[in-house]
Each structure stands twice: as structure tokens, then as C-alpha cells.
Amino acid sequence: MILFIFFILYYNIMNTVINSINGLLVGLVLAINDVFSFGITKSVSLQNGIFKQKYWLIIPVIMYGLQILIFYYGLQKTSMSVLNITWNLISNVLVTLIGIYYFGEKINNLKTIALGFAFVAIILFGIDGSINP
């Protein structure tokens, strides 16, 4: 019952927020959802922080269920191809930065260059989205 109430509240809040923003920001919301989901999953796998037990994995499962609703509202703002690539690019950049700065992961020079290209692609999609909505 509590999950149902949470779902309804989340749905109404996201409906209000997403109806007032453009496709790039919907991609950002989707990516932030990924960051939290991946961060919790990584913490459980390492058994560090407050997320040491496997039961914490229910949070990413619920968050991924909500991705469908967020993606649906994003489709009201932009095309599926643009929304998906924007979401993936922003998610890849943010998750990589969390991996490096929070979890201490290392990347080589080639991957650093690839991350830079992803950042440039996000900017280009944002510019194109504001010029050709």
C-alpha cells in the first residue's frame, strides 16, 4: 500500500515537473535516476556505506520501473531517438564521474577522450533541441 501511494505521488510530481521542461531536461532526469540506481547497486556489490545488504536492491528496481513513466513523458517533448541518446549520453558521463570520484575507479586517456566527446554530443543535442524543438 505504501509503495502504491509513493507511486501515485511520484507520478503526479513527475507529471507536473516534466510537463514544464524540454526533452534535454527529461534526459537529465532519466540520467539522474540511473546515477542513483547504479550507485546503490555498486555500493551493494562492494558492501560499503549504508547499502551493504542485498535488500537495498529493491530501490533501483523501483526506480527503473519509474523510468518508463519518465520516458513516456519525455516522448511528449521530443523524439524517441533524441530522448534516448540524450539520456544515455548524460547517464554515461554522470555514472562515469561517480565511478571515478566516489568509487575511486580509474579510466585511461582514451576513455577520457571518449568522455569528452560524449559531453560535446550532449551540448550539440541540447543546442539542436532548442533550435529545432
PDB file of C-alpha atoms in Angstrom:
ATOM      1  CA  MET A   1       0.000   0.000   0.000  1.00  0.00           C
ATOM      2  CA  ILE A   2       2.840   2.372   0.859  1.00  0.00           C
ATOM      3  CA  LEU A   3       4.512   1.629  -2.487  1.00  0.00           C
ATOM      4  CA  PHE A   4       1.242   2.366  -4.281  1.00  0.00           C
ATOM      5  CA  ILE A   5       0.900   5.736  -2.509  1.00  0.00           C
ATOM      6  CA  PHE A   6       4.562   6.502  -3.283  1.00  0.00           C
ATOM      7  CA  PHE A   7       3.957   5.592  -6.923  1.00  0.00           C
ATOM      8  CA  ILE A   8       0.900   7.886  -7.198  1.00  0.00           C
ATOM      9  CA  LEU A   9       2.734  10.801  -5.547  1.00  0.00           C
ATOM     10  CA  TYR A  10       5.812  10.280  -7.712  1.00  0.00           C
ATOM     11  CA  TYR A  11       3.626  10.047 -10.819  1.00  0.00           C
ATOM     12  CA  ASN A  12       1.846  13.335 -10.031  1.00  0.00           C
ATOM     13  CA  ILE A  13       5.062  15.162  -9.181  1.00  0.00           C
ATOM     14  CA  MET A  14       6.824  13.921 -12.313  1.00  0.00           C
ATOM     15  CA  ASN A  15       3.775  14.789 -14.414  1.00  0.00           C
ATOM     16  CA  THR A  16       3.916  18.389 -13.185  1.00  0.00           C
ATOM     17  CA  VAL A  17       7.695  18.719 -13.497  1.00  0.00           C
ATOM     18  CA  ILE A  18       8.115  17.059 -16.870  1.00  0.00           C
ATOM     19  CA  ASN A  19       5.234  18.931 -18.480  1.00  0.00           C
ATOM     20  CA  SER A  20       7.110  22.161 -17.793  1.00  0.00           C
ATOM     21  CA  ILE A  21      10.532  21.189 -19.191  1.00  0.00           C
ATOM     22  CA  ASN A  22      12.064  20.232 -22.512  1.00  0.00           C
ATOM     23  CA  GLY A  23      13.471  16.938 -23.801  1.00  0.00           C
ATOM     24  CA  LEU A  24      17.051  17.617 -22.684  1.00  0.00           C
ATOM     25  CA  LEU A  25      15.944  18.053 -19.105  1.00  0.00           C
ATOM     26  CA  VAL A  26      13.864  14.873 -19.280  1.00  0.00           C
ATOM     27  CA  GLY A  27      17.047  13.101 -20.383  1.00  0.00           C
ATOM     28  CA  LEU A  28      18.782  14.624 -17.359  1.00  0.00           C
ATOM     29  CA  VAL A  29      16.036  13.354 -15.021  1.00  0.00           C
ATOM     30  CA  LEU A  30      16.380   9.871 -16.539  1.00  0.00           C
ATOM     31  CA  ALA A  31      20.163  10.026 -16.146  1.00  0.00           C
ATOM     32  CA  ILE A  32      19.953  11.144 -12.511  1.00  0.00           C
ATOM     33  CA  ASN A  33      17.676   8.177 -11.882  1.00  0.00           C
ATOM     34  CA  ASP A  34      20.414   5.989 -13.430  1.00  0.00           C
ATOM     35  CA  VAL A  35      23.092   7.569 -11.242  1.00  0.00           C
ATOM     36  CA  PHE A  36      21.222   6.750  -8.044  1.00  0.00           C
ATOM     37  CA  SER A  37      20.283   3.258  -9.251  1.00  0.00           C
ATOM     38  CA  PHE A  38      23.818   2.401 -10.360  1.00  0.00           C
ATOM     39  CA  GLY A  39      25.338   3.975  -7.248  1.00  0.00           C
ATOM     40  CA  ILE A  40      23.161   1.912  -4.922  1.00  0.00           C
ATOM     41  CA  THR A  41      23.840  -1.242  -6.944  1.00  0.00           C
ATOM     42  CA  LYS A  42      27.608  -0.621  -6.865  1.00  0.00           C
ATOM     43  CA  SER A  43      27.509   0.029  -3.104  1.00  0.00           C
ATOM     44  CA  VAL A  44      25.628  -3.235  -2.542  1.00  0.00           C
ATOM     45  CA  SER A  45      28.129  -5.120  -4.701  1.00  0.00           C
ATOM     46  CA  LEU A  46      31.044  -3.643  -2.714  1.00  0.00           C
ATOM     47  CA  GLN A  47      29.130  -3.974   0.572  1.00  0.00           C
ATOM     48  CA  ASN A  48      30.154  -0.495   1.701  1.00  0.00           C
ATOM     49  CA  GLY A  49      28.336   2.535   3.044  1.00  0.00           C
ATOM     50  CA  ILE A  50      24.773   2.119   4.242  1.00  0.00           C
ATOM     51  CA  PHE A  51      23.875  -0.131   1.286  1.00  0.00           C
ATOM     52  CA  LYS A  52      25.575  -3.346   2.428  1.00  0.00           C
ATOM     53  CA  GLN A  53      22.644  -5.746   2.267  1.00  0.00           C
ATOM     54  CA  LYS A  54      21.069  -7.104  -0.929  1.00  0.00           C
ATOM     55  CA  TYR A  55      17.588  -5.971   0.097  1.00  0.00           C
ATOM     56  CA  TRP A  56      18.647  -2.421  -0.853  1.00  0.00           C
ATOM     57  CA  LEU A  57      18.470  -3.527  -4.490  1.00  0.00           C
ATOM     58  CA  ILE A  58      14.694  -3.031  -4.313  1.00  0.00           C
ATOM     59  CA  ILE A  59      15.323   0.726  -4.607  1.00  0.00           C
ATOM     60  CA  PRO A  60      16.965   0.517  -8.063  1.00  0.00           C
ATOM     61  CA  VAL A  61      14.264  -1.938  -9.162  1.00  0.00           C
ATOM     62  CA  ILE A  62      11.531   0.555  -8.225  1.00  0.00           C
ATOM     63  CA  MET A  63      13.456   3.432  -9.788  1.00  0.00           C
ATOM     64  CA  TYR A  64      13.808   1.522 -13.048  1.00  0.00           C
ATOM     65  CA  GLY A  65      10.079   0.858 -13.028  1.00  0.00           C
ATOM     66  CA  LEU A  66       9.553   4.604 -12.853  1.00  0.00           C
ATOM     67  CA  GLN A  67      11.894   5.149 -15.827  1.00  0.00           C
ATOM     68  CA  ILE A  68       9.097   4.024 -18.154  1.00  0.00           C
ATOM     69  CA  LEU A  69       6.807   6.818 -16.937  1.00  0.00           C
ATOM     70  CA  ILE A  70       9.549   9.426 -17.188  1.00  0.00           C
ATOM     71  CA  PHE A  71      10.459   8.214 -20.680  1.00  0.00           C
ATOM     72  CA  TYR A  72       6.777   8.322 -21.683  1.00  0.00           C
ATOM     73  CA  TYR A  73       6.522  11.972 -20.650  1.00  0.00           C
ATOM     74  CA  GLY A  74       9.780  12.720 -22.410  1.00  0.00           C
ATOM     75  CA  LEU A  75       8.260  11.463 -25.638  1.00  0.00           C
ATOM     76  CA  GLN A  76       5.739  14.301 -25.332  1.00  0.00           C
ATOM     77  CA  LYS A  77       8.658  16.752 -25.550  1.00  0.00           C
ATOM     78  CA  THR A  78      10.991  15.239 -28.159  1.00  0.00           C
ATOM     79  CA  SER A  79      11.506  12.258 -30.454  1.00  0.00           C
ATOM     80  CA  MET A  80      12.370   8.824 -29.098  1.00  0.00           C
ATOM     81  CA  SER A  81      15.773   8.764 -30.785  1.00  0.00           C
ATOM     82  CA  VAL A  82      16.829  12.152 -29.417  1.00  0.00           C
ATOM     83  CA  LEU A  83      15.474  11.417 -25.934  1.00  0.00           C
ATOM     84  CA  ASN A  84      17.186   8.038 -25.774  1.00  0.00           C
ATOM     85  CA  ILE A  85      20.596   9.214 -26.970  1.00  0.00           C
ATOM     86  CA  THR A  86      20.448  12.284 -24.706  1.00  0.00           C
ATOM     87  CA  TRP A  87      19.547  10.115 -21.712  1.00  0.00           C
ATOM     88  CA  ASN A  88      22.316   7.627 -22.500  1.00  0.00           C
ATOM     89  CA  LEU A  89      24.983  10.256 -23.043  1.00  0.00           C
ATOM     90  CA  ILE A  90      24.168  12.190 -19.872  1.00  0.00           C
ATOM     91  CA  SER A  91      23.915   8.941 -17.909  1.00  0.00           C
ATOM     92  CA  ASN A  92      27.264   7.701 -19.226  1.00  0.00           C
ATOM     93  CA  VAL A  93      29.008  10.931 -18.287  1.00  0.00           C
ATOM     94  CA  LEU A  94      27.445  11.185 -14.814  1.00  0.00           C
ATOM     95  CA  VAL A  95      27.844   7.495 -13.941  1.00  0.00           C
ATOM     96  CA  THR A  96      31.472   7.579 -15.093  1.00  0.00           C
ATOM     97  CA  LEU A  97      32.158  10.645 -12.942  1.00  0.00           C
ATOM     98  CA  ILE A  98      30.539   8.959  -9.917  1.00  0.00           C
ATOM     99  CA  GLY A  99      32.636   5.859 -10.586  1.00  0.00           C
ATOM    100  CA  ILE A 100      35.818   7.924 -10.721  1.00  0.00           C
ATOM    101  CA  TYR A 101      35.243  10.397  -7.902  1.00  0.00           C
ATOM    102  CA  TYR A 102      33.104   8.412  -5.454  1.00  0.00           C
ATOM    103  CA  PHE A 103      34.128   4.802  -6.018  1.00  0.00           C
ATOM    104  CA  GLY A 104      37.756   5.505  -6.994  1.00  0.00           C
ATOM    105  CA  GLU A 105      37.618   3.796 -10.379  1.00  0.00           C
ATOM    106  CA  LYS A 106      40.302   4.603 -12.943  1.00  0.00           C
ATOM    107  CA  ILE A 107      39.959   5.364 -16.648  1.00  0.00           C
ATOM    108  CA  ASN A 108      42.717   5.645 -19.231  1.00  0.00           C
ATOM    109  CA  ASN A 109      43.423   8.526 -21.627  1.00  0.00           C
ATOM    110  CA  LEU A 110      41.387   7.053 -24.482  1.00  0.00           C
ATOM    111  CA  LYS A 111      38.326   6.725 -22.259  1.00  0.00           C
ATOM    112  CA  THR A 112      38.851  10.295 -21.050  1.00  0.00           C
ATOM    113  CA  ILE A 113      38.767  11.496 -24.665  1.00  0.00           C
ATOM    114  CA  ALA A 114      35.604   9.439 -25.282  1.00  0.00           C
ATOM    115  CA  LEU A 115      34.013  11.031 -22.215  1.00  0.00           C
ATOM    116  CA  GLY A 116      34.855  14.467 -23.634  1.00  0.00           C
ATOM    117  CA  PHE A 117      33.194  13.571 -26.947  1.00  0.00           C
ATOM    118  CA  ALA A 118      30.093  12.422 -25.062  1.00  0.00           C
ATOM    119  CA  PHE A 119      29.975  15.778 -23.282  1.00  0.00           C
ATOM    120  CA  VAL A 120      30.227  17.612 -26.629  1.00  0.00           C
ATOM    121  CA  ALA A 121      27.424  15.417 -28.033  1.00  0.00           C
ATOM    122  CA  ILE A 122      25.168  16.327 -25.093  1.00  0.00           C
ATOM    123  CA  ILE A 123      25.761  20.017 -25.795  1.00  0.00           C
ATOM    124  CA  LEU A 124      25.008  19.551 -29.505  1.00  0.00           C
ATOM    125  CA  PHE A 125      21.759  17.704 -28.770  1.00  0.00           C
ATOM    126  CA  GLY A 126      20.781  20.471 -26.354  1.00  0.00           C
ATOM    127  CA  ILE A 127      21.522  23.193 -28.893  1.00  0.00           C
ATOM    128  CA  ASP A 128      19.634  21.346 -31.629  1.00  0.00           C
ATOM    129  CA  GLY A 129      16.693  20.764 -29.289  1.00  0.00           C
ATOM    130  CA  SER A 130      16.403  24.480 -28.572  1.00  0.00           C
ATOM    131  CA  ILE A 131      16.743  25.464 -32.253  1.00  0.00           C
ATOM    132  CA  ASN A 132      14.517  22.694 -33.715  1.00  0.00           C
ATOM    133  CA  PRO A 133      12.078  21.658 -30.964  1.00  0.00           C
TER     134      PRO A 133
END
